[in-house]
Amino acid sequence: MNHFDYRDGVLHCEDVPLTRIAEEVGTPVYVYSTNTFRRHAQVFREGLKDVGRIHLAYAIKANPNLAVLRVLAEEGYGADVVSGGEMARALAAGIPAVDIVFSGVGKTRAELARGIDAGIGQFNLELEEEGVVLAQIAHAKGKRAPATLRVNPDIDAGTHAKISTGRAENKFGVPIDQAPDMFDRLAPLDGLDLRGVACHIGSQLSDLSRLEEAYRRIGELVVELRRRGHTITRVDLGGGLGVPYKAGDVLPSPADYGAMVARATQGWDVELMFEPGRVIAGNSGVLLTEVVWVKPGVTNPYVIVDAAMNDLARPALYDAWHDFDAVTPTGERMTANIAGPVCESGDTFAMGREIDAVESGDLAVFRTAGAYGATMASTYNSRDLVPEVLVDGDRYAVVADRIAAETILAAERVPEWLKA
Ligand SMILES: *Cc1c(COP(=O)(O)O)cnc(C)c1O
């Protein structure tokens, strides 16, 4: 469910017509609904009501906008961060350090040190050596770093290869069969407070049985670790729950997910951590765009919009589908290809798609663009960096400025020896 609906024939975000935002802020622009973020945060929490002790850490890489983080902090969410930059954002948004989980396969020594100084609540270790180094850094500072060991349960999550993370050949986590011996070696280190294990098998997951199998393997690991005398107080179950990208798609709901978790983790007696990203942010945002041209094509016309692959990379990167709807539909339909202005054939959002009939100057949205949208934007083709707007009821604010191509240019310089 989301708060992007037609009223009197005009697509609104909550109580604000998107025509108004296009007029006042310009296009392309991401538009987020505060109350959709809030609702998703609440529905996810509610889905886990039958699971014992939980800690929710929003995976901020899905949408790290500072204002969005504020909303989720207000909803009681901590953060899952994957870089020093994300850690700084989470802290800037007022999320307590102790509620932050530091994930990521390439945390640098400097990032680990910053995390320890900040008092990060949990480091998810991706390899044994990282644990050794983290322990050394913390010990030198007279501290103990709270940590879990991320294991790779060797499960094919059944999602797009580029967002699958839980198969043995993926770069993430340590092989689950090696985890007990590694745990034996890491747990005694001064400077490390190794509390449990973590897993995250992929994103946009639509098949709960794969996740359940991963959790079952994690449960067996917890039993084995306790048998070896380790104290296990935390298990981090990661994120990954998918969202419907096409109208009519049905995916497992947070309630379905919560029921599975309750079943799979029965008797574990740990604090369970969750790192939802897409399921919170995906349907909370749209990318608002204007049709520049409708260009005749061989089979279908090309609708050329002013948003491009640099603003929304998912179709080019993952062949992803985003529903495309006119802001003021006439009721007429057309079959068209939808593409942006970037000079690559990959800058195509859809081919041969039946859509609302649009013409030059019309406004439209790509839906379900709240996750892995603006955060992946670039300035490729020397385009402006896309701005972001947050709506709350009948008010809105620009929460990330459009950064003009000229501003980017101003950060570049020609060295002395090349000057004319
Ligand atoms: C990306 C990521 C998440 C969030 O994934 P979603 O599919 O957006 O829920 C959670 N945990 C880790 C470690 C991640 O890398």
XYZ file of N, CA, C and O and ligand atoms in Angstrom, residues 59 61-62 80 82 103 150 200 202-204 238-241 275-278 372, ligand 1:
95
model
N 18.145 -0.777 6.445
C 19.339 -0.834 5.575
C 19.387 0.451 4.765
O 18.696 0.598 3.756
N 21.286 1.824 2.749
C 21.723 1.939 1.354
C 20.531 1.994 0.397
O 20.651 2.509 -0.704
N 19.374 1.471 0.811
C 18.194 1.510 -0.057
C 17.764 2.949 -0.347
O 17.386 3.285 -1.476
N 21.315 -0.101 9.382
C 22.349 -1.000 8.889
C 23.137 -0.198 7.876
O 22.570 0.310 6.909
N 26.828 0.356 5.456
C 27.842 -0.428 4.742
C 29.070 0.393 4.368
O 29.886 -0.055 3.571
N 27.757 -3.281 8.431
C 27.940 -4.411 7.521
C 28.906 -4.004 6.417
O 29.325 -2.851 6.334
N 29.334 -12.972 9.953
C 28.377 -13.185 8.858
C 28.721 -14.471 8.138
O 29.847 -14.640 7.663
N 22.607 -12.657 5.207
C 21.771 -11.841 4.314
C 21.973 -12.460 2.947
O 23.055 -12.374 2.381
N 20.279 -12.077 -0.021
C 19.982 -11.394 -1.276
C 18.831 -10.429 -1.115
O 18.272 -10.279 -0.028
N 18.495 -9.785 -2.220
C 17.490 -8.733 -2.199
C 16.385 -9.049 -3.201
O 16.571 -9.868 -4.104
N 15.235 -8.373 -3.015
C 14.050 -8.607 -3.849
C 13.694 -10.100 -3.843
O 13.437 -10.719 -4.879
N 19.307 -10.311 8.539
C 19.469 -9.556 7.302
C 18.174 -8.938 6.798
O 17.190 -8.805 7.529
N 18.193 -8.576 5.524
C 17.005 -7.986 4.889
C 16.617 -8.840 3.707
O 16.771 -10.049 3.749
N 16.096 -8.203 2.681
C 15.890 -8.923 1.429
C 14.460 -9.104 0.966
O 14.224 -9.505 -0.183
N 13.482 -8.839 1.839
C 12.095 -9.060 1.442
C 11.768 -8.197 0.217
O 12.061 -7.011 0.187
N 17.276 -6.298 8.959
C 17.856 -5.195 8.177
C 17.031 -4.932 6.919
O 17.527 -5.082 5.803
N 15.761 -4.556 7.061
C 14.941 -4.332 5.862
C 15.330 -3.021 5.172
O 15.579 -2.018 5.828
N 15.389 -3.060 3.857
C 15.668 -1.844 3.094
C 14.561 -1.591 2.081
O 13.682 -0.761 2.260
N 14.577 -2.396 1.018
C 13.643 -2.211 -0.086
C 12.177 -2.240 0.357
O 11.363 -1.445 -0.106
N 16.898 2.127 -3.906
C 17.922 1.934 -4.924
C 17.638 2.812 -6.148
O 17.842 2.406 -7.282
C 21.449 -4.502 1.027
C 21.461 -5.129 2.356
C 20.294 -5.173 3.123
C 18.962 -4.677 2.637
O 18.456 -5.436 1.590
P 16.954 -5.180 1.090
O 16.778 -6.165 0.003
O 16.914 -3.781 0.590
O 16.044 -5.406 2.232
C 20.368 -5.715 4.394
N 21.528 -6.197 4.886
C 22.678 -6.157 4.173
C 23.915 -6.688 4.780
C 22.681 -5.637 2.893
O 23.814 -5.619 2.184
